[in-house]
Structure formats: structure tokens, C-alpha cells
Amino acid sequence: MKIRSSAFASLILILEAVGVALFLGGFLPASVKSSRPSKSTLDLPPEPLSGGSHNSSHIPQPLFNRVVIMLIDGMRQDVVFGANGRKNMPYTRHLVERGSTLSYVARAKFPTVTMPRIKALTSGSIPGFIDVVMNLNSPALLEDNLIWQAKTAGKKMIFYGDRTWLHLFPKHFMEYDGTICFVSDHTEVDNNVTRHLDGTLKRDDWDILILHYLGLDQIGHSGGAHSPWIQPKLLEMDDILKKIHSSLISKEAEGSLPYLLILCADHGTAETGSHGGSSDLEVNTPLVLISPAFKRKDGMESPVKIEQVDVAATLSLSLGLPIPKNSVGRVIASVFDEASLRDQLRFLHLNSHQLSSLLKDNIPDYEKEEGFEQYRVAEKAHGSWMKRYLDGNPPEVLANMGKKVLKQYSEALSSMSSVLSRQQGQYDMYSMSAGIVFVIQLLLLLLLAMPEALSSSAAVDLPVVSALLSLPFYLLCLLLASVHVLLCTSTESACYICSLSWALVFAAIAFTAAMSLVLLSMMTRRLPLGLKLYGKPSLKTSDWSLSDLDLFLLVGTAGHTLSLGSSSFIEEEHQTWYFLLSTLCLAVFQDVCRKYFREKRGQGSEEQEEFALPLKDKPKGETDSDKWLSLATPLFVLLCCRLLRSLNQTGTQWAHLSDVGHWLNRAEHQVVLSLLSALCLVFIYFLIQRRCSLVSKVALALGLLGVYSYRAAVGNVLFPWQHSGRSMSKGTLEARFVYVFVLGILFTGTKDLLRSQIVTADAKLKNRALWEIYSGLVLLISLLFRPHNLPVLCCSLLIQSVMAQFIWKKLHYDAAQTTIMHYWFGQAFFFFQGNSNNISTVDISVWMIGLDNYVKGPAIFLTVLSTYAGPLLWACHLICYLISERNRSPVTVGHGCYCLAVLRSVPAAAYMVLVTGLRYNTFIWSVFSPKLLYEAMHLLLTAAICLIFNTVEQSRTSVAP
Amino acid sequence: MWDHEIRAMASTHAIIAASMLAATVVPAIVVPGFSVYDTHLLWIYSVSGAVSAVSVAIFWLLGISPPTRKHTLGYKLSRLFRSCLYFFLSCLFFHTVVVLYGAPLIDSALETFSLAVLLSSLTTLRCLCMLGPNVQAWIRVFSRHGAMSVWDTCLQITVTLTVLGVWVGAFPIPLDWNSPWQAWPISCSLGAMLGYLTGLVVAPAWIHYHRKQLTYKCK
């Protein structure tokens, strides 16, 4: 089967998008969520009472008065409970052995990284990554959680320690001091917490005090789990605990409720000192509850194993607060041992009710679940117990019966909790590897087809039919299907692929099998060819040897792909692109010098270009000014890029630095901003009107005017003749005015395009139609861009036109080179406009441009368009440019499309493999996962662009006969 | 073939490398509080100064620079003046390029300029010593097949490796290791010096191993 390069490329990209979706389905664990809106007060179930009227629906009285939570980042359970516990933390160990304490080993869920663990401790849920994406711009914890409940109940809270808490719970604390850690510091960071202690402990105006010590984790990161600093740090922590404990004892008054001091950790530490994985050392954390309310111990008991998520439920109930709705934990029954039997039953009842409603919301046939049935039975027994209790039955009967109910409840709780926990918190490796295999196969196919796709015929011959009719295909299908069935029936945890419909899965299996056979036959076909070509330095086609520029383009692409393995390079990816782009400009400059100086005096070189410049006094006839312009273009582009990169600081490390964008957006510089954006709009008009028809020109001018008036209406810029006391509007009318022109231009463009495709096959008309569509897109983007970003748009158009005019056409760069350059520029412009690989930089305010209320479709479309404006504009320019260059070589469009597909698939596929390898990395949620979403989205967009390529190229075949 | 030149080149390079080492060690003994990271600019200038002085002296003694047609004092002075001017221009040029690559424009201008001075003394000064203030000769040498002697090849190699060193030296800047050598411009200047030292070692070795293949057009 022979298909054109562009069709082949778009097909591959679309299928890759499917593969990526499969991967994402397995990679992003879905979270168990209550269907009720987060942070609404739950109506509590009444206390069950069989036969009688409904009882009170209150939570029993709190057990504790003041709570101090001392969280030590990265503390392993064996430092307290292990053999060396006496030496490490003498006082704590003494309390554990002899004091009135309860000690547990709390198992943390994956990933063992601070932020998700804090969420687990406070909300009892296991946060999925998708939650992070859902609350785009706010890092705050939007779910129901303990801290929020306490705040709503009017408790006064104080927090000292890791700043993450302040991001998660903004404005929740009465008093706070957030610390951040520097890699080598582990004393100062803890002293900053401890220095507040003395004053705070003396006071009486707080209810909950939370301390988060980072020092131990820091030592682990820098020196490993056996660093000599660990011992003194643990002793320091022990002293602090002693200080808090004695102060709490001295404050204790007769008659009031007792205090509670909690020593816990967010996660453990592996032997190497790092954490994030799911080894026993990392997931097991100590939990020590100290309160006079507990029984005094008389010897070391081995600590009970619980889940970390149980803490939230237990703490909520013991403070008289409702359990956070999404909590999957169950209360630790031993904490309530000293409470009355009625209260104990009530606590377990509340917990079971909360879990059962969570079960109802998340599992379709929840009634068949064992835990749910047990809960029903227990609730009934509870009701009859209550009846007897109110009737005044003798205490022994009540105690015996109550014990039974308690047991029923805890059985129900444990089975419900385990069902819920199974739903989440695990990577679904089957779906992930299926996705990866899928994408890698496609990538290999794409790369193997390179010699054919970039040949002068630009068509790929895929031996699909022979593969489909062969016996190995059916055998492979059978094998894969049986593997699928085996995996799906054997795994306990939820699996994305297994939840898909059978038809879909079978289609995927058949496709994979077919593809492996196609790959195999392509490989065998390549093999003798490769041997024949061996020894020649050619990579792509036999008559094309690599120049310096090609080498640089390839090395740059490969280097960028490799850099994705490091979290800081992802955070600062813009630096990579800016760096590559600057070097590209210099390399192009060198090429230009070579071209113009070859005849006369050899070539200039990168380092000596300045000295090469004054040399051109000698006239070269008619091309002299052209030569000058060509020479100046790369330098001009370099200058533009330098100016643009100071417009928006992005990334992580230097994001706080002031940039021109901030300066422009200040109120006192509004005049400058207005002038700048007006100037940019005028420039934009002059840059794109050249190739449009007259009607479109007028529409464009009016549209750009509309853009300015929209910005004036929403108050970003000044209108010269406006009144001072003007009211702020949403600018809906102005924006819609622009939309009308955008649609008009796009409509005429599309109409002309269709006519040129179907009716006349007129190359000129087609060219104009494409440029018209392009200018419509520019108009739309200029509406969506914030005014301070208009220079980005303006510069991108300027660079496109000068590069096309003086470099790409003059130096006869082939389609592959032009495509790679376009792609690099597109990537750099993605960051120039202020984006980063962090979800929080997505400008979601664009959805309200011209819309009165949130409509999902247009909102998503506009957001994606404005976020990916840079890559999109450059890709569209690539289409227009290649089409207009088609008279030079008819296959350029196909080549360009194919190169674009390769450029996009290589990093996407490599990144999926990298993410899978790094899934236990500390930065997996904060850095790698957002980048994965960006990659997936970009892949989807590129697939769409390749489809456009494909449609535009279509007419070639229709004209040819 | 070229044995004499290669030996001369190797010894010259050894002397230059030794001067760089001395420029690091001597201030460390003499100046109190000298360290490569903390007083980085001082180190840069000491190395640049040492390399410049030694290169000028050696190439003047060896007499590799093209024979001057006139021996009048005025001509020599004008050559000297032009060399200084070119050196200064090259400092400005490197500064501009580094700023275009993203170095802060105002904040650490001194650091950037020091890096430019270092680069100029490692590359431009060598060109000045070997080729004189003759731009056409420079363009000839740095075009693809323009080398006309082993010294030209040597110049190509060292200059390319130095520039490559700076380029590679910029890679670790975005990493979040908080190491002292990630501060601007330490990694770049270290990269430049390492590249230059590599060039000093590689150039004679490469020419030695390729001495059979090397052919040069006559002027």
C-alpha cells in the first residue's frame, strides 16, 4: 500500500496520540471522590436507633483540647521503634515505653513525596495528579480537609515549618512562618521553626499547633541515611519534643480536656537518603500519640500497623469535627478506648457512613460489596444496642453486645477502606507499557520510512495487505489477546485498559500485531539497503551529505530530547530553546557569510564575523543590497529574540526576577503599554496585509481596531478620546466584533482554498487563500494575547517574513531544514509568550473573551489556541511557506509534514519512556507530569496541523492526472 | 614532515599551559583570600594576563607572525595600535554575543565583560600574534580549506575548541544544584579554559597523527 508522506505522517501522529492517551490513562491515577461539592458541610447521619424516632445527629464531644502536631520530614519508623531508638531519641523512646502514649507505624501511600503526603495526612484521601490539573491556577488544597474543617469550626491554628503547607492552606492559619530549604542547609531551616516555640507554648490563644521540621530530610538528601549529622539532628528533635511535652504538662489544668501531642512523619527515607519510591523504608513512618487520656504503658510493645490516611479521620473525630469527605481512612479504634461505649460506637458509625457514601459515589455496584453489607448489618445492630441502652439494660449486657457491634463495624470499615484504596494510588503498569509499546512501534515505523518519505517521490510503501493476510498476524493477535485476558483477570488493582470495551481493545491488539509485522518486513527491506549505503556519510538521502548546519540541527534536537531527563532542564526548558535558537542564528549567519564570501575571499566564520562585515565595500553588482540584508537578518533575529526573552521571565529559578512584561502592566505605565500595543497592531497589519485580497485587508484593519478597542474596554490600554470616569465592561461586544471579522476572513480563505482544490487548481489562488487563513489566525491570536504580549506576535511575524525573504529562499534550504528551524522557533515562541512547563502559567482568562458565561467547548479551544499560539503560528507559516515554494520542488509539503511528525514524535516517545523510568522521582508530580500533559497536548495539535498539511497537499494528486 | 614545527608547537603549548597553571597557583599563595570561585574575576584577569603575556612573548620570539614588509617604527606602532584596537573590539563583540545569548544586560555587566576579555585573550590574541592585525588572513584561516600551515591548523583547533568550551560551559547553569561554580560566569569561563587547554593538547597531537594527510596550498 503506497501512501503519501504527509498522509503517512498524519496517520502516525494520530495513532501516537491514541498511544499517549493510553499511557496517560495508566499513568494518572484517578482519585476516589465524593460526588458532593468539596468543602460543603456534610449532613451527618443520625445515631441509629431501631424502632424509635431519630436520634441526635451530633458528633460526640471532642476528646482533646489542644493538639500539637510535630511533623518531622523524612523520619523513618526505626529511628524511634528500632533497636537504636534509645540512643536516637531517648525521651521519645521513654514515652513510648513507659508514658501514656499510643504508637503506630503508619504506612504512607505512593508517591512518598512531601506535598501529596501532607494532603493525605490532612484530607485522608490519596490525591491523584488529575486533581492538581483540575485546580489549574491554585496550588491550594480544594478538597475537604481537616485544616479547613478546624478553621470552619473556629479553631485557632498556628503553623511553623515547610512552606508547602501555606500554599496548600492559604489564610487558614492565625500565625505562620514558612521556611524553604536550601540544599546544603539543615540547621537554619529548623531553627527558624524552633525559635517561635517558646513564645507560642506560653500562650493560650491557640488550639492547634503544627510544626513541620525539614532538617532531617535535608540531611538525608545530602548525606544519605547514615550521615553523621543524623544523630545530633534526632537528639535536637527529641529535645524539642521534650520541651513541648513538658510545657503542655505544665499548662494542663484540672477539669479541662486533655492535650494531644502527635509525633509523625510524612514519609520515610531509603538507604540512599532519598525518597519517593515505595520501598518499606520509605513508606513506613512513625506515629506517636501522647496524651494523658491514654493508658500508661509498662513496657515496649510492638507498634500497630495502620495506614497514613487513617490519621485524618481519627484526628477529625477526636476533635469533634466531621471526617473529610474524600477520606478513605478508618478511625484508629484504640485512640477511643477510654471513651464511653456509646461514643465509641458512634465514632465508628460516623466513619462507616462516610466510607459507605464514598463507596456509593465511586463503585457502580456498591451494594454487592462485602463491606457495604457488613455496614448495613452493623448499623442495624447498633440501632438495637441504642434501644437497649436507652431502655436502661444492665451494663454487662450492653458491654458484651457493644463489643460485638464494634467488631462488626471495624470489619466493615476495613473491607470498605481496602476496596477504596485499591482504586487508586498505583501506577497501572500494563496500560503504561502498552501505550509505550504502541508509540515506540509507530516511531520506529516513522523512522524506518525516512528514506522513502524524504525521497523525491515522497511516498511510503507500507506492506499492510501482506501483513494482514499472513499467518503470524493471526498468531500474534491470539497471543496478545491471551496475554491481555491473563493480565486483566489476574491483577487486583484497577486497570485502564481492562476497563475499556472489548471491541476497542481488540482493535488495538490487531493493530499492534499488524504493525509489528509491517515493521519487521520494513526492517528486512532496509537491511540490504543499509549495508549498501554503509560507509557513505549520508543519513537521509544518498545525494545529501550533512553540512555543519544539519549536524547542529540534529545534535540540537537530540540534545533537547536528552535534556528532558532532568527535572531542572524541564523547569528551565525555555533556556534550552533560547540557547539553541541563538546558536541557530549564528550558524545561519555563518552559512550566509559562506555563501557571500566564497567567491571573493573564502568564508567568514562564527567567531570572526564582525571583522568579516566591514569587508563588503566591494560592490557585487545588483545583489549588493540583498547581500547586506541577508547578512543582517540573522543578527536582527538574534536581537529580536534577546528582546523577547526579557519580556516574560518564565521557568522556576529566575521566574521571580522582574521583567518588561510586569513593568508594562503596572498602572503608571499604561500609556507606554497603550502606545506599544497600538504600534504592534499597526505593524501586524502591515506585515500580513501584503498577501491578502482587498476585502480581507479591510476586514483585517477593522478587526485589529476592534482588538484595540476590546483591550481599551476591559481597561488594559487607554483610548485616546475616552472619558476618565468610564465604567469597566467585559468588552463582550468588542470581542464579538473581532470574532465576526475573524470568521469572515477564515470563511473567505477556506472558500478560496476549496475552490482552488476542487474547481480550478489554481496555484496562485491557493496561495492567497492560505495566507488569508493565516491572517485570520493572526487576528484571532492578537485578540487573545494580553497587550504586553503583542510584541511577541509582531516579532514572530517580522522574523517569519524576513527569514523567508532573505534566508530560506536565498540560501535554498531544503524542506527538512526549514521545518526544523520553524519547529525550533515555534518552541522558543511558546516560551517567549510567557508559558512554562508548569500548569500554573496557562492563561485561563482567555475563555471569557467575548463570552458571557463559561461554555466548555469554546473555552477549551480558546485556551489551547492562546497557549500554543507560538508553535501554531510557526507551523501554519511553514505550511504557507512550503506551499508557496512548491514550484521549486513539488514534494516539499510532504517532506515538511514528515519532518514535523518526526520532530514531535521523537521527544514525545522518549519522554514517555523517561517518565516511566522516573515514576518514583521526587519531582514526578510537580515537574514531570505537567510536562507530560504539555507534550501530549502538543502532539495532538501537531497531528491536527499535519492533517491540514495533508488536505492542502491533496490537490497535487488531483491535478496531476 | 612538520616534525620541527610540531615539536615547537608542543613546547609552546606546554609553556602556555604552565603559565595558566602559574596564574592560578601564584595568586593563591601571594594574595590572601584568593580562590577560584570567590574571587573569580581576579582569577580570570590573572589567567588572561598570563596567557596574553606568554603568548605575545613566545610568538614574538619564535617569529611565526608574518614578516612585515616595512620595518619603520611608525609602521610597527600602527600595527600595535591596530592590534590593541582589534583586541578591544573583539572584547566588545564577545560581550555583545554573550548578552544576546541571554546574559543580563546591566546587572552583571562586569562579569560578562571579564568573560569577554578572557575569550578575547584566548582566541583573538592568538590570532593577532600569529596572523597580525590582518582581517583578510583571519577570514582565510577560518574558512573551510583555508589553512596554509600547521600553525593555521593549530589556530583553528584551539579557537574552535575554546568557543565550543564556552558554549558547553553554559549548559549546567539552569540546573538547580546550587553549586558555587554555577554562578555566572564561572561555568562558562571554566569551560573556555578547559576548551583552550584541550585545544593546546589536541592540536599538536592531531597534527602529529594526521601529518601524512595534511597538505597545504602555497600562498
mmCIF file of C-alpha atoms in Angstrom, chain A residues 608-746:
data_model
loop_
_atom_site.group_PDB
_atom_site.id
_atom_site.type_symbol
_atom_site.label_atom_id
_atom_site.label_comp_id
_atom_site.label_asym_id
_atom_site.label_seq_id
_atom_site.Cartn_x
_atom_site.Cartn_y
_atom_site.Cartn_z
ATOM 1 C CA GLN A 608 35.156 36.467 13.337
ATOM 2 C CA GLU A 609 32.012 37.694 11.751
ATOM 3 C CA GLU A 610 32.409 41.225 12.931
ATOM 4 C CA PHE A 611 35.624 41.517 11.062
ATOM 5 C CA ALA A 612 34.030 39.998 8.063
ATOM 6 C CA LEU A 613 31.365 42.634 7.931
ATOM 7 C CA PRO A 614 33.362 45.737 7.018
ATOM 8 C CA LEU A 615 34.788 43.853 4.111
ATOM 9 C CA LYS A 616 31.878 44.222 1.834
ATOM 10 C CA ASP A 617 32.709 47.596 0.441
ATOM 11 C CA LYS A 618 33.396 45.960 -2.857
ATOM 12 C CA PRO A 619 30.196 46.130 -4.854
ATOM 13 C CA LYS A 620 28.808 42.892 -6.066
ATOM 14 C CA GLY A 621 26.560 44.301 -8.678
ATOM 15 C CA GLU A 622 22.826 44.032 -8.464
ATOM 16 C CA THR A 623 22.652 41.776 -5.391
ATOM 17 C CA ASP A 624 24.572 44.081 -3.124
ATOM 18 C CA SER A 625 21.670 45.317 -1.034
ATOM 19 C CA ASP A 626 20.270 41.826 -0.909
ATOM 20 C CA LYS A 627 23.553 40.594 0.416
ATOM 21 C CA TRP A 628 23.560 43.193 3.120
ATOM 22 C CA LEU A 629 20.028 42.369 4.121
ATOM 23 C CA SER A 630 20.785 38.669 4.165
ATOM 24 C CA LEU A 631 23.775 39.274 6.350
ATOM 25 C CA ALA A 632 21.835 41.496 8.692
ATOM 26 C CA THR A 633 18.844 39.167 9.023
ATOM 27 C CA PRO A 634 20.292 36.559 11.427
ATOM 28 C CA LEU A 635 21.724 39.293 13.610
ATOM 29 C CA PHE A 636 18.413 41.096 13.597
ATOM 30 C CA VAL A 637 16.622 37.888 14.551
ATOM 31 C CA LEU A 638 19.117 37.351 17.337
ATOM 32 C CA LEU A 639 18.422 40.828 18.644
ATOM 33 C CA CYS A 640 14.662 40.281 18.446
ATOM 34 C CA CYS A 641 14.940 37.057 20.377
ATOM 35 C CA ARG A 642 17.029 38.722 23.046
ATOM 36 C CA LEU A 643 14.438 41.468 23.449
ATOM 37 C CA LEU A 644 11.594 38.987 23.549
ATOM 38 C CA ARG A 645 13.165 36.846 26.203
ATOM 39 C CA SER A 646 13.340 39.795 28.534
ATOM 40 C CA LEU A 647 9.623 40.352 28.009
ATOM 41 C CA ASN A 648 8.429 37.397 30.082
ATOM 42 C CA GLN A 649 10.538 35.726 32.725
ATOM 43 C CA THR A 650 9.473 32.150 32.931
ATOM 44 C CA GLY A 651 10.608 28.866 34.413
ATOM 45 C CA THR A 652 11.243 28.362 38.099
ATOM 46 C CA GLN A 653 14.624 29.570 39.220
ATOM 47 C CA TRP A 654 14.533 33.036 37.750
ATOM 48 C CA ALA A 655 10.791 33.480 37.450
ATOM 49 C CA HIS A 656 10.760 35.968 40.321
ATOM 50 C CA LEU A 657 13.035 38.417 38.517
ATOM 51 C CA SER A 658 11.298 41.473 37.228
ATOM 52 C CA ASP A 659 10.683 41.556 33.506
ATOM 53 C CA VAL A 660 9.447 44.010 30.941
ATOM 54 C CA GLY A 661 6.002 42.436 30.935
ATOM 55 C CA HIS A 662 5.475 43.240 34.598
ATOM 56 C CA TRP A 663 6.820 46.701 34.118
ATOM 57 C CA LEU A 664 4.384 47.342 31.267
ATOM 58 C CA ASN A 665 1.443 46.033 33.240
ATOM 59 C CA ARG A 666 1.904 48.443 36.083
ATOM 60 C CA ALA A 667 -0.778 51.100 36.249
ATOM 61 C CA GLU A 668 1.602 54.003 35.890
ATOM 62 C CA HIS A 669 2.981 52.652 32.625
ATOM 63 C CA GLN A 670 -0.371 52.268 30.952
ATOM 64 C CA VAL A 671 0.420 54.951 28.416
ATOM 65 C CA VAL A 672 3.534 53.107 27.311
ATOM 66 C CA LEU A 673 1.600 49.887 27.090
ATOM 67 C CA SER A 674 -1.110 51.545 25.028
ATOM 68 C CA LEU A 675 1.383 53.061 22.628
ATOM 69 C CA LEU A 676 3.286 49.810 22.341
ATOM 70 C CA SER A 677 0.232 47.708 21.644
ATOM 71 C CA ALA A 678 -1.123 50.222 19.141
ATOM 72 C CA LEU A 679 2.227 50.233 17.388
ATOM 73 C CA CYS A 680 2.331 46.459 17.378
ATOM 74 C CA LEU A 681 -1.157 46.213 15.931
ATOM 75 C CA VAL A 682 -0.211 48.616 13.153
ATOM 76 C CA PHE A 683 2.899 46.589 12.465
ATOM 77 C CA ILE A 684 0.924 43.383 12.437
ATOM 78 C CA TYR A 685 -1.409 44.885 9.900
ATOM 79 C CA PHE A 686 1.404 45.918 7.588
ATOM 80 C CA LEU A 687 3.126 42.596 7.932
ATOM 81 C CA ILE A 688 0.207 40.414 6.974
ATOM 82 C CA GLN A 689 -1.878 42.572 4.659
ATOM 83 C CA ARG A 690 0.510 42.171 1.702
ATOM 84 C CA ARG A 691 -0.764 38.860 0.519
ATOM 85 C CA CYS A 692 -4.467 39.314 1.236
ATOM 86 C CA SER A 693 -7.269 40.355 -1.033
ATOM 87 C CA LEU A 694 -8.734 43.814 -0.696
ATOM 88 C CA VAL A 695 -11.788 42.714 1.241
ATOM 89 C CA SER A 696 -9.670 40.837 3.690
ATOM 90 C CA LYS A 697 -7.405 43.836 4.094
ATOM 91 C CA VAL A 698 -10.318 45.990 5.152
ATOM 92 C CA ALA A 699 -11.629 43.271 7.436
ATOM 93 C CA LEU A 700 -8.208 42.856 8.955
ATOM 94 C CA ALA A 701 -7.826 46.560 9.624
ATOM 95 C CA LEU A 702 -11.238 46.755 11.248
ATOM 96 C CA GLY A 703 -10.531 43.625 13.222
ATOM 97 C CA LEU A 704 -7.279 44.955 14.600
ATOM 98 C CA LEU A 705 -9.044 48.168 15.508
ATOM 99 C CA GLY A 706 -11.577 46.022 17.300
ATOM 100 C CA VAL A 707 -8.778 44.283 19.191
ATOM 101 C CA TYR A 708 -7.529 47.601 20.450
ATOM 102 C CA SER A 709 -10.965 48.770 21.459
ATOM 103 C CA TYR A 710 -11.545 45.474 23.238
ATOM 104 C CA ARG A 711 -8.396 45.983 25.258
ATOM 105 C CA ALA A 712 -9.471 49.553 25.969
ATOM 106 C CA ALA A 713 -12.899 48.351 27.049
ATOM 107 C CA VAL A 714 -11.525 45.876 29.576
ATOM 108 C CA GLY A 715 -9.184 48.544 30.858
ATOM 109 C CA ASN A 716 -5.809 47.219 29.731
ATOM 110 C CA VAL A 717 -4.982 50.154 27.476
ATOM 111 C CA LEU A 718 -6.056 53.743 27.086
ATOM 112 C CA PHE A 719 -8.250 55.071 24.373
ATOM 113 C CA PRO A 720 -7.119 58.496 23.227
ATOM 114 C CA TRP A 721 -10.536 60.111 23.380
ATOM 115 C CA GLN A 722 -12.088 58.284 26.245
ATOM 116 C CA HIS A 723 -13.633 59.841 29.305
ATOM 117 C CA SER A 724 -11.848 59.460 32.565
ATOM 118 C CA GLY A 725 -14.811 58.229 34.533
ATOM 119 C CA ARG A 726 -15.646 55.316 32.275
ATOM 120 C CA SER A 727 -17.025 52.171 33.665
ATOM 121 C CA MET A 728 -15.229 48.885 33.243
ATOM 122 C CA SER A 729 -17.006 46.427 30.994
ATOM 123 C CA LYS A 730 -16.280 42.888 29.945
ATOM 124 C CA GLY A 731 -15.798 44.012 26.384
ATOM 125 C CA THR A 732 -18.063 41.314 25.071
ATOM 126 C CA LEU A 733 -19.372 43.474 22.262
ATOM 127 C CA GLU A 734 -15.926 44.472 21.007
ATOM 128 C CA ALA A 735 -14.640 40.940 21.188
ATOM 129 C CA ARG A 736 -17.589 39.644 19.227
ATOM 130 C CA PHE A 737 -16.982 42.377 16.685
ATOM 131 C CA VAL A 738 -13.480 40.940 16.196
ATOM 132 C CA TYR A 739 -14.788 37.380 16.058
ATOM 133 C CA VAL A 740 -17.055 38.376 13.196
ATOM 134 C CA PHE A 741 -14.092 39.567 11.162
ATOM 135 C CA VAL A 742 -12.026 36.531 12.099
ATOM 136 C CA LEU A 743 -14.781 34.252 10.932
ATOM 137 C CA GLY A 744 -15.243 36.337 7.797
ATOM 138 C CA ILE A 745 -11.587 36.146 6.846
ATOM 139 C CA LEU A 746 -11.384 32.462 7.658
#
